[in-house]
């Protein structure tokens, strides 16, 4: 059966767009059933609408730090869309273990580093400051430990002598757009 995929975003949604386009073209044998953002004016929402994908907003600021209540609202929106797989794509909220356990083995994330290196934020700056010669991106299964779930795919990106966090981020993002659809295509076939 064709798998149903929901995508959670917080920003521009360029990774989300590559996933949706790959589903629409048949490169990923799945259908995008929902794009959900925790930021009401996230640029990715308009892109999802233009692609004909249903959207939802669960604004975390309305929950005043109550992570359980926020996650319950996200879960309710997901249940309506009834996805088989949830893809985090630039989703900048930390999810509760209880929520994550509901999607155990069915929730993926893309992270802009070669995990297990540089979990968390500011990955490109940290890689440059460490004098690394290679950076990259990883797609992994989401577990309750941040950015620590099993890695499903990685792409390396050379760090150049004159790289800034921004120039490196731009080249890594280009590779994210290749990696995430490839990994999801394999994942839905399992
Ligand atoms: C990507 O670099 C992703 O790895 C990181 O946030 C960025 C999101 O970009 N977590 P976009 O919203 O997919 O354009």
PDB file of C-alpha atoms and ligand atoms in Angstrom:
ATOM      1  CA  UNK A   1       0.000   0.000   0.000  1.00  0.00           C
ATOM      2  CA  UNK A   2       1.166   3.507  -0.795  1.00  0.00           C
ATOM      3  CA  UNK A   3       2.605   5.067   2.343  1.00  0.00           C
ATOM      4  CA  UNK A   4       1.245   8.365   3.664  1.00  0.00           C
ATOM      5  CA  UNK A   5       3.812  10.950   4.763  1.00  0.00           C
ATOM      6  CA  UNK A   6       3.426  14.011   7.011  1.00  0.00           C
ATOM      7  CA  UNK A   7       6.179  16.624   7.116  1.00  0.00           C
ATOM      8  CA  UNK A   8       6.855  18.925  10.065  1.00  0.00           C
ATOM      9  CA  UNK A   9       8.581  22.256   9.379  1.00  0.00           C
ATOM     10  CA  UNK A  10       9.464  25.523  11.088  1.00  0.00           C
ATOM     11  CA  UNK A  11      11.006  27.580   8.290  1.00  0.00           C
ATOM     12  CA  UNK A  12      11.527  27.930   4.591  1.00  0.00           C
ATOM     13  CA  UNK A  13      10.754  24.314   3.923  1.00  0.00           C
ATOM     14  CA  UNK A  14      13.227  23.662   1.117  1.00  0.00           C
ATOM     15  CA  UNK A  15      13.724  20.078   2.276  1.00  0.00           C
ATOM     16  CA  UNK A  16       9.950  19.645   2.501  1.00  0.00           C
ATOM     17  CA  UNK A  17       9.615  20.853  -1.120  1.00  0.00           C
ATOM     18  CA  UNK A  18      12.155  18.292  -2.358  1.00  0.00           C
ATOM     19  CA  UNK A  19      10.300  15.515  -0.515  1.00  0.00           C
ATOM     20  CA  UNK A  20       6.889  16.573  -1.872  1.00  0.00           C
ATOM     21  CA  UNK A  21       8.206  16.944  -5.423  1.00  0.00           C
ATOM     22  CA  UNK A  22       9.839  13.521  -5.247  1.00  0.00           C
ATOM     23  CA  UNK A  23       6.540  12.008  -4.057  1.00  0.00           C
ATOM     24  CA  UNK A  24       4.562  13.783  -6.764  1.00  0.00           C
ATOM     25  CA  UNK A  25       6.970  12.608  -9.468  1.00  0.00           C
ATOM     26  CA  UNK A  26       6.869   9.023  -8.234  1.00  0.00           C
ATOM     27  CA  UNK A  27      10.546   8.892  -7.228  1.00  0.00           C
ATOM     28  CA  UNK A  28       9.244   8.294  -3.725  1.00  0.00           C
ATOM     29  CA  UNK A  29       6.333   5.856  -3.733  1.00  0.00           C
ATOM     30  CA  UNK A  30       4.297   7.761  -1.152  1.00  0.00           C
ATOM     31  CA  UNK A  31       1.805  10.596  -0.855  1.00  0.00           C
ATOM     32  CA  UNK A  32       2.267  13.791   1.149  1.00  0.00           C
ATOM     33  CA  UNK A  33      -0.816  14.091   3.366  1.00  0.00           C
ATOM     34  CA  UNK A  34       0.107  17.040   5.601  1.00  0.00           C
ATOM     35  CA  UNK A  35       2.680  19.784   6.086  1.00  0.00           C
ATOM     36  CA  UNK A  36       2.512  21.056   9.671  1.00  0.00           C
ATOM     37  CA  UNK A  37       4.367  24.086  11.028  1.00  0.00           C
ATOM     38  CA  UNK A  38       4.783  25.373  14.564  1.00  0.00           C
ATOM     39  CA  UNK A  39       5.432  28.850  13.101  1.00  0.00           C
ATOM     40  CA  UNK A  40       2.302  30.484  11.641  1.00  0.00           C
ATOM     41  CA  UNK A  41       4.195  32.484   8.986  1.00  0.00           C
ATOM     42  CA  UNK A  42       6.780  29.845   8.056  1.00  0.00           C
ATOM     43  CA  UNK A  43       7.655  30.282   4.395  1.00  0.00           C
ATOM     44  CA  UNK A  44       7.215  26.581   3.777  1.00  0.00           C
ATOM     45  CA  UNK A  45       3.452  26.742   4.377  1.00  0.00           C
ATOM     46  CA  UNK A  46       2.796  28.780   1.217  1.00  0.00           C
ATOM     47  CA  UNK A  47       5.091  26.457  -0.737  1.00  0.00           C
ATOM     48  CA  UNK A  48       3.144  23.419   0.504  1.00  0.00           C
ATOM     49  CA  UNK A  49      -0.153  25.056  -0.432  1.00  0.00           C
ATOM     50  CA  UNK A  50       1.212  25.861  -3.902  1.00  0.00           C
ATOM     51  CA  UNK A  51       2.098  22.183  -4.226  1.00  0.00           C
ATOM     52  CA  UNK A  52      -1.446  21.222  -3.245  1.00  0.00           C
ATOM     53  CA  UNK A  53      -0.529  19.635   0.090  1.00  0.00           C
ATOM     54  CA  UNK A  54      -2.862  20.185   3.064  1.00  0.00           C
ATOM     55  CA  UNK A  55      -1.293  22.357   5.770  1.00  0.00           C
ATOM     56  CA  UNK A  56      -1.778  22.882   9.479  1.00  0.00           C
ATOM     57  CA  UNK A  57      -0.322  25.208  12.089  1.00  0.00           C
ATOM     58  CA  UNK A  58       0.171  24.400  15.749  1.00  0.00           C
ATOM     59  CA  UNK A  59       1.670  27.586  17.163  1.00  0.00           C
ATOM     60  CA  UNK A  60       3.910  26.595  20.069  1.00  0.00           C
ATOM     61  CA  UNK A  61       3.738  30.101  21.579  1.00  0.00           C
ATOM     62  CA  UNK A  62       0.118  29.486  22.518  1.00  0.00           C
ATOM     63  CA  UNK A  63       1.181  26.646  24.818  1.00  0.00           C
ATOM     64  CA  UNK A  64       3.456  28.771  27.023  1.00  0.00           C
ATOM     65  CA  UNK A  65       6.149  26.143  27.426  1.00  0.00           C
ATOM     66  CA  UNK A  66       3.788  23.219  28.038  1.00  0.00           C
ATOM     67  CA  UNK A  67       5.525  20.714  25.762  1.00  0.00           C
ATOM     68  CA  UNK A  68       3.080  17.886  26.514  1.00  0.00           C
ATOM     69  CA  UNK A  69       0.096  20.019  25.473  1.00  0.00           C
ATOM     70  CA  UNK A  70       1.882  21.219  22.314  1.00  0.00           C
ATOM     71  CA  UNK A  71       2.799  17.670  21.350  1.00  0.00           C
ATOM     72  CA  UNK A  72      -0.758  16.500  22.020  1.00  0.00           C
ATOM     73  CA  UNK A  73      -2.039  19.147  19.600  1.00  0.00           C
ATOM     74  CA  UNK A  74       0.503  18.102  16.972  1.00  0.00           C
ATOM     75  CA  UNK A  75      -0.470  14.481  17.493  1.00  0.00           C
ATOM     76  CA  UNK A  76      -4.167  15.307  17.055  1.00  0.00           C
ATOM     77  CA  UNK A  77      -3.428  17.065  13.759  1.00  0.00           C
ATOM     78  CA  UNK A  78      -1.349  14.098  12.624  1.00  0.00           C
ATOM     79  CA  UNK A  79      -4.057  11.621  13.543  1.00  0.00           C
ATOM     80  CA  UNK A  80      -6.518  13.467  11.313  1.00  0.00           C
ATOM     81  CA  UNK A  81      -4.093  13.204   8.388  1.00  0.00           C
ATOM     82  CA  UNK A  82      -3.357   9.563   9.298  1.00  0.00           C
ATOM     83  CA  UNK A  83       0.273   9.330   8.088  1.00  0.00           C
ATOM     84  CA  UNK A  84       2.353   6.164   8.171  1.00  0.00           C
ATOM     85  CA  UNK A  85       5.599   8.141   8.344  1.00  0.00           C
ATOM     86  CA  UNK A  86       6.488  11.530   9.834  1.00  0.00           C
ATOM     87  CA  UNK A  87       9.421  13.496   8.384  1.00  0.00           C
ATOM     88  CA  UNK A  88      10.951  16.325  10.384  1.00  0.00           C
ATOM     89  CA  UNK A  89      12.401  18.835   7.931  1.00  0.00           C
ATOM     90  CA  UNK A  90      13.837  21.864   9.655  1.00  0.00           C
ATOM     91  CA  UNK A  91      11.387  21.408  12.544  1.00  0.00           C
ATOM     92  CA  UNK A  92      12.926  23.376  15.382  1.00  0.00           C
ATOM     93  CA  UNK A  93      11.023  22.089  18.423  1.00  0.00           C
ATOM     94  CA  UNK A  94      12.243  19.400  20.780  1.00  0.00           C
ATOM     95  CA  UNK A  95       9.569  16.717  21.026  1.00  0.00           C
ATOM     96  CA  UNK A  96       8.665  14.863  24.215  1.00  0.00           C
ATOM     97  CA  UNK A  97       9.671  11.198  24.640  1.00  0.00           C
ATOM     98  CA  UNK A  98       5.985  10.284  24.888  1.00  0.00           C
ATOM     99  CA  UNK A  99       5.249  11.819  21.479  1.00  0.00           C
ATOM    100  CA  UNK A 100       8.346  10.267  19.922  1.00  0.00           C
ATOM    101  CA  UNK A 101       7.407   6.808  21.222  1.00  0.00           C
ATOM    102  CA  UNK A 102       4.111   7.039  19.305  1.00  0.00           C
ATOM    103  CA  UNK A 103       6.130   7.246  16.074  1.00  0.00           C
ATOM    104  CA  UNK A 104       8.829   4.798  17.042  1.00  0.00           C
ATOM    105  CA  UNK A 105      10.629   3.604  13.911  1.00  0.00           C
ATOM    106  CA  UNK A 106       8.388   5.773  11.703  1.00  0.00           C
ATOM    107  CA  UNK A 107       9.790   9.292  12.266  1.00  0.00           C
ATOM    108  CA  UNK A 108      12.796  10.611  10.315  1.00  0.00           C
ATOM    109  CA  UNK A 109      14.851  13.785  10.657  1.00  0.00           C
ATOM    110  CA  UNK A 110      17.494  15.532   8.578  1.00  0.00           C
ATOM    111  CA  UNK A 111      20.402  17.044  10.455  1.00  0.00           C
ATOM    112  CA  UNK A 112      23.156  19.232   8.965  1.00  0.00           C
ATOM    113  CA  UNK A 113      26.191  17.358  10.288  1.00  0.00           C
ATOM    114  CA  UNK A 114      27.863  13.994  10.014  1.00  0.00           C
ATOM    115  CA  UNK A 115      26.222  12.442  13.056  1.00  0.00           C
ATOM    116  CA  UNK A 116      27.229  11.481  15.699  1.00  0.00           C
ATOM    117  CA  UNK A 117      29.300  14.664  15.364  1.00  0.00           C
ATOM    118  CA  UNK A 118      27.628  17.964  16.242  1.00  0.00           C
ATOM    119  CA  UNK A 119      24.203  17.119  17.530  1.00  0.00           C
ATOM    120  CA  UNK A 120      22.085  20.204  18.220  1.00  0.00           C
ATOM    121  CA  UNK A 121      22.555  23.679  16.786  1.00  0.00           C
ATOM    122  CA  UNK A 122      25.304  25.686  15.008  1.00  0.00           C
ATOM    123  CA  UNK A 123      26.736  22.589  13.371  1.00  0.00           C
ATOM    124  CA  UNK A 124      28.616  24.381  10.565  1.00  0.00           C
ATOM    125  CA  UNK A 125      30.265  26.899  12.871  1.00  0.00           C
ATOM    126  CA  UNK A 126      31.343  24.108  15.214  1.00  0.00           C
ATOM    127  CA  UNK A 127      32.776  22.031  12.368  1.00  0.00           C
ATOM    128  CA  UNK A 128      34.768  24.998  11.016  1.00  0.00           C
ATOM    129  CA  UNK A 129      36.016  25.997  14.468  1.00  0.00           C
ATOM    130  CA  UNK A 130      37.139  22.434  15.127  1.00  0.00           C
ATOM    131  CA  UNK A 131      39.283  22.559  11.984  1.00  0.00           C
ATOM    132  CA  UNK A 132      37.351  19.720  10.350  1.00  0.00           C
ATOM    133  CA  UNK A 133      38.028  19.084   6.673  1.00  0.00           C
ATOM    134  CA  UNK A 134      34.698  17.406   6.045  1.00  0.00           C
ATOM    135  CA  UNK A 135      31.139  18.321   7.035  1.00  0.00           C
ATOM    136  CA  UNK A 136      27.864  16.923   5.756  1.00  0.00           C
ATOM    137  CA  UNK A 137      24.322  15.907   6.512  1.00  0.00           C
ATOM    138  CA  UNK A 138      22.555  12.902   7.986  1.00  0.00           C
ATOM    139  CA  UNK A 139      19.068  11.438   7.865  1.00  0.00           C
ATOM    140  CA  UNK A 140      18.262   9.461  10.981  1.00  0.00           C
ATOM    141  CA  UNK A 141      15.398   7.831  12.813  1.00  0.00           C
ATOM    142  CA  UNK A 142      14.145   9.993  15.655  1.00  0.00           C
ATOM    143  CA  UNK A 143      14.572   8.621  19.158  1.00  0.00           C
ATOM    144  CA  UNK A 144      14.095  10.359  22.499  1.00  0.00           C
ATOM    145  CA  UNK A 145      17.763  11.410  22.617  1.00  0.00           C
ATOM    146  CA  UNK A 146      18.280  14.530  20.455  1.00  0.00           C
ATOM    147  CA  UNK A 147      19.851  13.785  17.036  1.00  0.00           C
ATOM    148  CA  UNK A 148      21.017  10.383  18.296  1.00  0.00           C
ATOM    149  CA  UNK A 149      18.805   7.836  16.504  1.00  0.00           C
ATOM    150  CA  UNK A 150      20.103   5.291  13.982  1.00  0.00           C
ATOM    151  CA  UNK A 151      21.570   6.951  10.886  1.00  0.00           C
ATOM    152  CA  UNK A 152      19.848   5.901   7.634  1.00  0.00           C
ATOM    153  CA  UNK A 153      22.035   7.885   5.224  1.00  0.00           C
ATOM    154  CA  UNK A 154      24.786  10.488   5.119  1.00  0.00           C
ATOM    155  CA  UNK A 155      26.512  12.711   2.561  1.00  0.00           C
ATOM    156  CA  UNK A 156      29.937  14.266   3.091  1.00  0.00           C
ATOM    157  CA  UNK A 157      30.709  17.841   2.014  1.00  0.00           C
ATOM    158  CA  UNK A 158      34.264  19.173   1.858  1.00  0.00           C
ATOM    159  CA  UNK A 159      35.046  22.158   4.081  1.00  0.00           C
ATOM    160  CA  UNK A 160      37.030  24.742   2.129  1.00  0.00           C
ATOM    161  CA  UNK A 161      39.689  26.996   3.667  1.00  0.00           C
ATOM    162  CA  UNK A 162      37.618  30.135   3.101  1.00  0.00           C
ATOM    163  CA  UNK A 163      34.280  28.673   4.205  1.00  0.00           C
ATOM    164  CA  UNK A 164      32.049  30.589   6.594  1.00  0.00           C
ATOM    165  CA  UNK A 165      29.137  28.892   8.388  1.00  0.00           C
ATOM    166  CA  UNK A 166      26.844  30.381   5.728  1.00  0.00           C
ATOM    167  CA  UNK A 167      28.792  29.243   2.657  1.00  0.00           C
ATOM    168  CA  UNK A 168      29.190  25.779   4.136  1.00  0.00           C
ATOM    169  CA  UNK A 169      25.494  25.636   5.106  1.00  0.00           C
ATOM    170  CA  UNK A 170      24.494  26.456   1.526  1.00  0.00           C
ATOM    171  CA  UNK A 171      26.540  23.590   0.072  1.00  0.00           C
ATOM    172  CA  UNK A 172      25.346  21.174   2.753  1.00  0.00           C
ATOM    173  CA  UNK A 173      21.719  22.185   2.092  1.00  0.00           C
ATOM    174  CA  UNK A 174      22.145  21.288  -1.588  1.00  0.00           C
ATOM    175  CA  UNK A 175      23.211  17.820  -0.486  1.00  0.00           C
ATOM    176  CA  UNK A 176      20.336  17.599   2.011  1.00  0.00           C
ATOM    177  CA  UNK A 177      17.989  18.055  -0.948  1.00  0.00           C
ATOM    178  CA  UNK A 178      19.510  14.992  -2.622  1.00  0.00           C
ATOM    179  CA  UNK A 179      19.911  12.847   0.479  1.00  0.00           C
ATOM    180  CA  UNK A 180      16.496  13.150   2.134  1.00  0.00           C
ATOM    181  CA  UNK A 181      14.419  12.055  -0.893  1.00  0.00           C
ATOM    182  CA  UNK A 182      16.826   9.183  -1.565  1.00  0.00           C
ATOM    183  CA  UNK A 183      16.613   7.917   2.014  1.00  0.00           C
ATOM    184  CA  UNK A 184      12.828   8.321   2.192  1.00  0.00           C
ATOM    185  CA  UNK A 185      12.443   6.482  -1.134  1.00  0.00           C
ATOM    186  CA  UNK A 186      14.330   3.515   0.347  1.00  0.00           C
ATOM    187  CA  UNK A 187      12.500   3.777   3.665  1.00  0.00           C
ATOM    188  CA  UNK A 188       8.991   3.579   2.172  1.00  0.00           C
ATOM    189  CA  UNK A 189       9.934   0.413   0.283  1.00  0.00           C
ATOM    190  CA  UNK A 190      10.773  -1.458   3.501  1.00  0.00           C
TER     191      UNK A 190
HETATM  192  C1  LIG B   1      18.229  22.374   7.162  1.00  0.00           C
HETATM  193  O1  LIG B   1      19.601  22.663   7.104  1.00  0.00           O
HETATM  194  C2  LIG B   1      18.010  21.289   8.155  1.00  0.00           C
HETATM  195  O2  LIG B   1      18.973  20.308   8.137  1.00  0.00           O
HETATM  196  C3  LIG B   1      18.078  22.072   9.427  1.00  0.00           C
HETATM  197  O3  LIG B   1      17.351  23.254   9.157  1.00  0.00           O
HETATM  198  C4  LIG B   1      17.450  23.537   7.770  1.00  0.00           C
HETATM  199  C5  LIG B   1      16.043  23.613   7.246  1.00  0.00           C
HETATM  200  O4  LIG B   1      15.981  24.129   5.963  1.00  0.00           O
HETATM  201  N1  LIG B   1      17.617  21.333  10.553  1.00  0.00           N
HETATM  202  P1  LIG B   1      14.591  24.071   5.175  1.00  0.00           P
HETATM  203  O5  LIG B   1      13.508  24.638   6.060  1.00  0.00           O
HETATM  204  O6  LIG B   1      14.333  22.657   4.793  1.00  0.00           O
HETATM  205  O7  LIG B   1      14.828  24.966   3.985  1.00  0.00           O
END
